[in-house]
PDB file of C-alpha atoms in Angstrom:
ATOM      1  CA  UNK M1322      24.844  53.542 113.052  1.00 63.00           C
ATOM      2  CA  UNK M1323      24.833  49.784 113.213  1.00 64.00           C
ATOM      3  CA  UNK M1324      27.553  47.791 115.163  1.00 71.00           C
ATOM      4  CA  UNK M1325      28.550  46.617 111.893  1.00 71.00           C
ATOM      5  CA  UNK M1326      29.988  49.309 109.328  1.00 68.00           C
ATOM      6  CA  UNK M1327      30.121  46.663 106.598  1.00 71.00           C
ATOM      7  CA  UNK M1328      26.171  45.179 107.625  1.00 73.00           C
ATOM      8  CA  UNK M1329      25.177  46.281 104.062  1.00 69.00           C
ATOM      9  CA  UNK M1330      28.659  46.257 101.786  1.00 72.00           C
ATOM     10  CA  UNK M1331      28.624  43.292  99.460  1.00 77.00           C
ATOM     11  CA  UNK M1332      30.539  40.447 100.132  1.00 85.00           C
ATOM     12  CA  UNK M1333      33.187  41.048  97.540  1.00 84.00           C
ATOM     13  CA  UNK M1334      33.461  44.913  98.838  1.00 83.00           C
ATOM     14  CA  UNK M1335      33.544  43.890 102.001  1.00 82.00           C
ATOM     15  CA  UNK M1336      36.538  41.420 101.475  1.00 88.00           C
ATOM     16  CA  UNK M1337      38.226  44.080  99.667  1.00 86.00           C
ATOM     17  CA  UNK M1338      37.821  46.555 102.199  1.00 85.00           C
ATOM     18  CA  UNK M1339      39.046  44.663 105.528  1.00 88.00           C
ATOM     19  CA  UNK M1340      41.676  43.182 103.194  1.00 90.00           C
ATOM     20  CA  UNK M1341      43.075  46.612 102.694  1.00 89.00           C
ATOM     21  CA  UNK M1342      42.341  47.703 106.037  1.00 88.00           C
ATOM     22  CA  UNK M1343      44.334  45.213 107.313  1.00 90.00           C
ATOM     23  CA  UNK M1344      47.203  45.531 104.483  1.00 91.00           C
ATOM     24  CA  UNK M1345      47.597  49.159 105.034  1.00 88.00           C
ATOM     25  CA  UNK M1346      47.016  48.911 109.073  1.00 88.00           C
ATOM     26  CA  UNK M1347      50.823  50.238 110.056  1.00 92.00           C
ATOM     27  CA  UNK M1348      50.640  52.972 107.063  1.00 93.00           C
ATOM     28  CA  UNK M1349      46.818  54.463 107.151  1.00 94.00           C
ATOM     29  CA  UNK M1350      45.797  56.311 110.144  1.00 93.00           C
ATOM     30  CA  UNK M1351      42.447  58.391 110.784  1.00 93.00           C
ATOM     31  CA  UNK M1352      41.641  60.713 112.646  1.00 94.00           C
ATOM     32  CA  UNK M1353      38.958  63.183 113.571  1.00 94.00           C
ATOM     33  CA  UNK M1354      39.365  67.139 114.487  1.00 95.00           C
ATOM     34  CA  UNK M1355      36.706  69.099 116.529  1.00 92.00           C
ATOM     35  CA  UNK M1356      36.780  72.275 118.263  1.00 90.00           C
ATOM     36  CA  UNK M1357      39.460  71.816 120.462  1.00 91.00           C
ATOM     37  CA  UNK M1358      41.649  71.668 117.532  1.00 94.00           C
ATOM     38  CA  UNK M1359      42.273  74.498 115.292  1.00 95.00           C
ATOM     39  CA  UNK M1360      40.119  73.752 112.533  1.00 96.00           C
ATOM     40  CA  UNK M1361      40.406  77.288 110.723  1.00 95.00           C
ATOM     41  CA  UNK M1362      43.948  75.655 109.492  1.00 96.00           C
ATOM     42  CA  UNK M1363      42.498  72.427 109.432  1.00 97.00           C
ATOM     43  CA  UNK M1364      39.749  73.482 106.705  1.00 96.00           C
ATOM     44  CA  UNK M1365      42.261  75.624 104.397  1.00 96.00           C
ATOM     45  CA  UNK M1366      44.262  71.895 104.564  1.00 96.00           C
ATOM     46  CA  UNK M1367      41.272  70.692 103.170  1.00 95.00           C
ATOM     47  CA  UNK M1368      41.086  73.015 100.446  1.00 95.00           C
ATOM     48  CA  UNK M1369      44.751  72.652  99.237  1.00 94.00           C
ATOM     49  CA  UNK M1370      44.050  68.499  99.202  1.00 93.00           C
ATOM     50  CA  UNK M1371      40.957  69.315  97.397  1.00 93.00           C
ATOM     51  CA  UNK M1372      43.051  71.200  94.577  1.00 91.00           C
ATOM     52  CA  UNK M1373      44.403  67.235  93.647  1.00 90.00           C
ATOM     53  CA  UNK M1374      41.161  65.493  94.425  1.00 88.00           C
ATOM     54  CA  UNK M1375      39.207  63.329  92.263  1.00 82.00           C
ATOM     55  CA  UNK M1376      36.196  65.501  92.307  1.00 85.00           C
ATOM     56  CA  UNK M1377      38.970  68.305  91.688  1.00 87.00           C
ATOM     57  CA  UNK M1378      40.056  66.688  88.694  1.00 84.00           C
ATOM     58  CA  UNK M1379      36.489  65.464  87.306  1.00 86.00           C
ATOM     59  CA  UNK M1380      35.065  69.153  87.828  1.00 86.00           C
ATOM     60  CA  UNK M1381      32.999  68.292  90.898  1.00 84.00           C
ATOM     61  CA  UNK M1382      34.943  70.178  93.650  1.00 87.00           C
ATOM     62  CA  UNK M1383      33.087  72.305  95.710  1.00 85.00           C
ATOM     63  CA  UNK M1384      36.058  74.348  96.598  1.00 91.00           C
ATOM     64  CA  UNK M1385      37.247  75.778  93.336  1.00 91.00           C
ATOM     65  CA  UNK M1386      34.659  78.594  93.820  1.00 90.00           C
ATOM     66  CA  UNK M1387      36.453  81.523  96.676  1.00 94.00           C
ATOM     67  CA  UNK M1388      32.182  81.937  97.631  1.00 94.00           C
ATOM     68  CA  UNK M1389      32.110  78.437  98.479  1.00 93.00           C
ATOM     69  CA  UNK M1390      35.463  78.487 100.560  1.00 95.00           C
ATOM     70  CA  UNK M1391      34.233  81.760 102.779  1.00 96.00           C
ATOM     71  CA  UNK M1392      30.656  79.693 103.589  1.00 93.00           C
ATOM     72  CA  UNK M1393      32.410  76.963 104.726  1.00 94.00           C
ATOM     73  CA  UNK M1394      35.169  79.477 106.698  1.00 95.00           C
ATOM     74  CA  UNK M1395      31.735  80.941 108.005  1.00 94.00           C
ATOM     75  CA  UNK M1396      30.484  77.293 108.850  1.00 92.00           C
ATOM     76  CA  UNK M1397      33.209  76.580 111.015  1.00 94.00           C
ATOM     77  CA  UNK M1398      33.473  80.107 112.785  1.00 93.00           C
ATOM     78  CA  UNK M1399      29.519  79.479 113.527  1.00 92.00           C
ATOM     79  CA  UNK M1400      29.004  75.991 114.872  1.00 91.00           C
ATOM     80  CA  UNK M1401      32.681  75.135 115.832  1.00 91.00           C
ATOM     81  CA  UNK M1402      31.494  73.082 118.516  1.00 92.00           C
ATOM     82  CA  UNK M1403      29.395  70.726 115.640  1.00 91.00           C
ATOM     83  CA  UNK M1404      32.466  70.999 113.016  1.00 93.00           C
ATOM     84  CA  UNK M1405      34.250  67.859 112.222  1.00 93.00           C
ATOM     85  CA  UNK M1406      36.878  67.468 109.797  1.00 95.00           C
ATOM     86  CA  UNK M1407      38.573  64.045 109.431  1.00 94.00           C
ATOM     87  CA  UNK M1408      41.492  63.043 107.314  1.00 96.00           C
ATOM     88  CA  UNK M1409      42.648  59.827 106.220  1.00 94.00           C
ATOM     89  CA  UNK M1410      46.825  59.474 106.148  1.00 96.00           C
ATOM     90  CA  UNK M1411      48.788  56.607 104.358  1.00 95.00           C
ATOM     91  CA  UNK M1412      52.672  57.305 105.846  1.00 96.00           C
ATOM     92  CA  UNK M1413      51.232  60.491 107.555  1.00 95.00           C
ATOM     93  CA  UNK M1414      50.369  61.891 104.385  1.00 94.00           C
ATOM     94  CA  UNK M1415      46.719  63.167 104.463  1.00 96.00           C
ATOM     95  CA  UNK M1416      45.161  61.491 101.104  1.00 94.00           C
ATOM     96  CA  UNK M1417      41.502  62.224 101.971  1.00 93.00           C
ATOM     97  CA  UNK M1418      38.805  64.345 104.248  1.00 93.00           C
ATOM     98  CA  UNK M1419      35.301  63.959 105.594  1.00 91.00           C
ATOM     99  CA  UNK M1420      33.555  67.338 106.728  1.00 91.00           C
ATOM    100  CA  UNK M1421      30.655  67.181 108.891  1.00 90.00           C
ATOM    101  CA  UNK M1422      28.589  68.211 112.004  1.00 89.00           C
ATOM    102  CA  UNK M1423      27.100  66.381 115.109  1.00 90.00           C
ATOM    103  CA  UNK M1424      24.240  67.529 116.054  1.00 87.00           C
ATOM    104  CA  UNK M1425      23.065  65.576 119.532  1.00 88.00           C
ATOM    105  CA  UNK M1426      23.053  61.849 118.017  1.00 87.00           C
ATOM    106  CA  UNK M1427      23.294  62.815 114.213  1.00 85.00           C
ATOM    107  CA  UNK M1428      26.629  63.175 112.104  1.00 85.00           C
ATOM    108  CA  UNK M1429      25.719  64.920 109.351  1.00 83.00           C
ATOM    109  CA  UNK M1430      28.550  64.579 106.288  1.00 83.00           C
ATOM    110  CA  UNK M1431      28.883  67.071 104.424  1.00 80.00           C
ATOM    111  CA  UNK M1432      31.985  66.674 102.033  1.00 84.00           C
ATOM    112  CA  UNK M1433      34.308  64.339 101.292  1.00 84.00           C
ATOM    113  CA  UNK M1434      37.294  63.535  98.592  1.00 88.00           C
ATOM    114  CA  UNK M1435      40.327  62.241  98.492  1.00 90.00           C
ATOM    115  CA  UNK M1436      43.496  62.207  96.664  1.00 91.00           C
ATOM    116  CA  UNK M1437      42.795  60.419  92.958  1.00 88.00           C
ATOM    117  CA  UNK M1438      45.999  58.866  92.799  1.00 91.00           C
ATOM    118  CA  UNK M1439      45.283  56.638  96.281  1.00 92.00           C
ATOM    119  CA  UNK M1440      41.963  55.634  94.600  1.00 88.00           C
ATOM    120  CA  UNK M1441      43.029  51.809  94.630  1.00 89.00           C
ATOM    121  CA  UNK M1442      43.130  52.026  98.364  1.00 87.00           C
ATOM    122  CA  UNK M1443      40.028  52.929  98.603  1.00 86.00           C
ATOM    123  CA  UNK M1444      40.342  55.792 101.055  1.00 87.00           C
ATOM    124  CA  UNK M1445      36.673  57.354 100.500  1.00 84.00           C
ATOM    125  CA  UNK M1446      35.213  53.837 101.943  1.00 83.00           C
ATOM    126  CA  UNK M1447      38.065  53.587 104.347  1.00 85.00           C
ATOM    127  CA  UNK M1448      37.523  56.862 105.837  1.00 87.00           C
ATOM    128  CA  UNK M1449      33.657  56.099 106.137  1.00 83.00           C
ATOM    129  CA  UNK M1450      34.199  52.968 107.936  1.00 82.00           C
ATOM    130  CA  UNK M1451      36.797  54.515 110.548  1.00 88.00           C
ATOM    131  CA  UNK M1452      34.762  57.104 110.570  1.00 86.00           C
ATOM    132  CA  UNK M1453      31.335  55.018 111.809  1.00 82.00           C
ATOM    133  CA  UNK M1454      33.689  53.163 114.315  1.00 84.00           C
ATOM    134  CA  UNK M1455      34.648  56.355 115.775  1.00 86.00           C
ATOM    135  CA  UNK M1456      30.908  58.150 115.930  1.00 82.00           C
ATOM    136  CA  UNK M1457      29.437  54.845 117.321  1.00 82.00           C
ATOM    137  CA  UNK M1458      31.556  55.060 120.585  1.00 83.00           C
ATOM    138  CA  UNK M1459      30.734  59.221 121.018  1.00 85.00           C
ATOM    139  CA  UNK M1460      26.636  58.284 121.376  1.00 83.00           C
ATOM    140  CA  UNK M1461      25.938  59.222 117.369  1.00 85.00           C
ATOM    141  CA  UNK M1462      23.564  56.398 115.953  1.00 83.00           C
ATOM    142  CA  UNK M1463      22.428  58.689 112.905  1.00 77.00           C
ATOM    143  CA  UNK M1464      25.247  59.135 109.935  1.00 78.00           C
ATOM    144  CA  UNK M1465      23.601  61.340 107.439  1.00 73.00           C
ATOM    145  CA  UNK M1466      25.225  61.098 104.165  1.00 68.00           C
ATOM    146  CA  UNK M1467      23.408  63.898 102.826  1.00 69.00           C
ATOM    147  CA  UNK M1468      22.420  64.639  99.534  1.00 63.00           C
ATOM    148  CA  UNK M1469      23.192  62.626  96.463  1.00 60.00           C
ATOM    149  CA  UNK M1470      22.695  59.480  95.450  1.00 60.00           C
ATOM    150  CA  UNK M1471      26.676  58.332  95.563  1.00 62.00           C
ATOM    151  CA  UNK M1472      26.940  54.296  94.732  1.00 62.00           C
ATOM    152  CA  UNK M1473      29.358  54.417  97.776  1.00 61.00           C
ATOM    153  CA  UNK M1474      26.794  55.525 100.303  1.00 59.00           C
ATOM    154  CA  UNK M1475      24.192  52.744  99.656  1.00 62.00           C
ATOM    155  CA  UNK M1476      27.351  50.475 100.735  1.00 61.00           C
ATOM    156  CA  UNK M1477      27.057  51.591 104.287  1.00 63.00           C
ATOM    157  CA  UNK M1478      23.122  52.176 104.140  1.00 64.00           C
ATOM    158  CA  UNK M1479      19.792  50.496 102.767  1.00 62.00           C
ATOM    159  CA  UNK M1480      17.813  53.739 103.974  1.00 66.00           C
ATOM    160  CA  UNK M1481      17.552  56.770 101.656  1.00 60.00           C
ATOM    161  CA  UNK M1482      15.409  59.229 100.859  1.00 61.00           C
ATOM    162  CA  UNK M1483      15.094  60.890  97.723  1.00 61.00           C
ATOM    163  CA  UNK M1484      15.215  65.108  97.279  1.00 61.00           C
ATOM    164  CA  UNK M1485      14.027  67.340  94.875  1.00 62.00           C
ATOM    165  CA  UNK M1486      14.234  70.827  93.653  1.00 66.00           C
ATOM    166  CA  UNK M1487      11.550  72.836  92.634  1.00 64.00           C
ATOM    167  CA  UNK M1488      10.162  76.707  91.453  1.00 65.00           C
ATOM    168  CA  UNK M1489       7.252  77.738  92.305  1.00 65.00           C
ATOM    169  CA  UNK M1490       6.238  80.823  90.145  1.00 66.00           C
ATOM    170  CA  UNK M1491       3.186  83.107  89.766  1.00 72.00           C
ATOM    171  CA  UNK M1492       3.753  83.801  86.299  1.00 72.00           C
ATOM    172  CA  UNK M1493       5.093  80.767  83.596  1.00 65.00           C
ATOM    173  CA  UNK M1494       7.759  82.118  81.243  1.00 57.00           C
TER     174      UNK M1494
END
């Protein structure tokens, strides 16, 4: 995690950004939940937001499938002193979430959305950069953005490395 959350935005996101940052600064808040919160409630929160995200809305949700929901129930129940769930408020409204673990000096994300109508505000990047500030001061110095190859995550990130899927078979059909 460099100093610098913005080190590899461009110059016109990064303008855009801090100018918002600094528009919203009374009305957005962040803030970060671990295991001394209850994050059982926390996570179904997450999966009612989800239900008006934009990955909800462009069929990309994670959550719409009850399987999906338990694993991450299970998640949480197995390494709840890793789990971190995040939301991002504008007038204590939550409009977004990060869900992740930290594993010694790695933060590994593993979902995030927010609410499509706050999309001018940016809260996807916003919640990424409050999110860096905040890991930076608790020792983490890896972010892991996981898979996927999200336009938004080369903004924080010039490192990447690319993943494949593949069947290996004894007979070809």
């Amino acid at each position: 995690i460099s100093t610098d959350p913005f080190k590899y935005m461009s110059k016109e996101d990064k303008r855009k950004i801090r100018s918002l940052m600094r528009k919203y600064e009374s009305a957005v808040e962040h803030n970060c939940y671990n295991s001394t919160d209850n994050l059982d409630d926390l996570l179904e929160k997450v999966f009612i937001l989800d239900q008006s995200s934009a990955k909800y809305m462009k069929n990309k949700s994670l959550f719409v499938n009850e399987h999906n929901r338990e694993f991450y129930r299970n998640l949480v129940k197995t390494y709840k002193d890793t789990f971190q769930i995040s939301f991002i408020y504008k007038n204590g409204t939550p409009i977004g979430y990060d869900l992740g673990l930290t594993i010694r000096n790695k933060f590994i994300g593993y979902q995030t959305s927010y609410l499509r109508e706050y999309k001018k505000l940016s809260p996807g990047k916003m919640s990424v950069v409050y999110l860096l500030e905040k890991l930076k001061d608790t020792g983490v110095d890896i972010f892991d953005f996981c898979a996927g190859m999200a336009s938004y995550k080369l903004e924080f990130t010039s490192k990447y490395a690319l993943q494949y899927d593949f069947l290996l078979s004894r007979t070809i059909a």
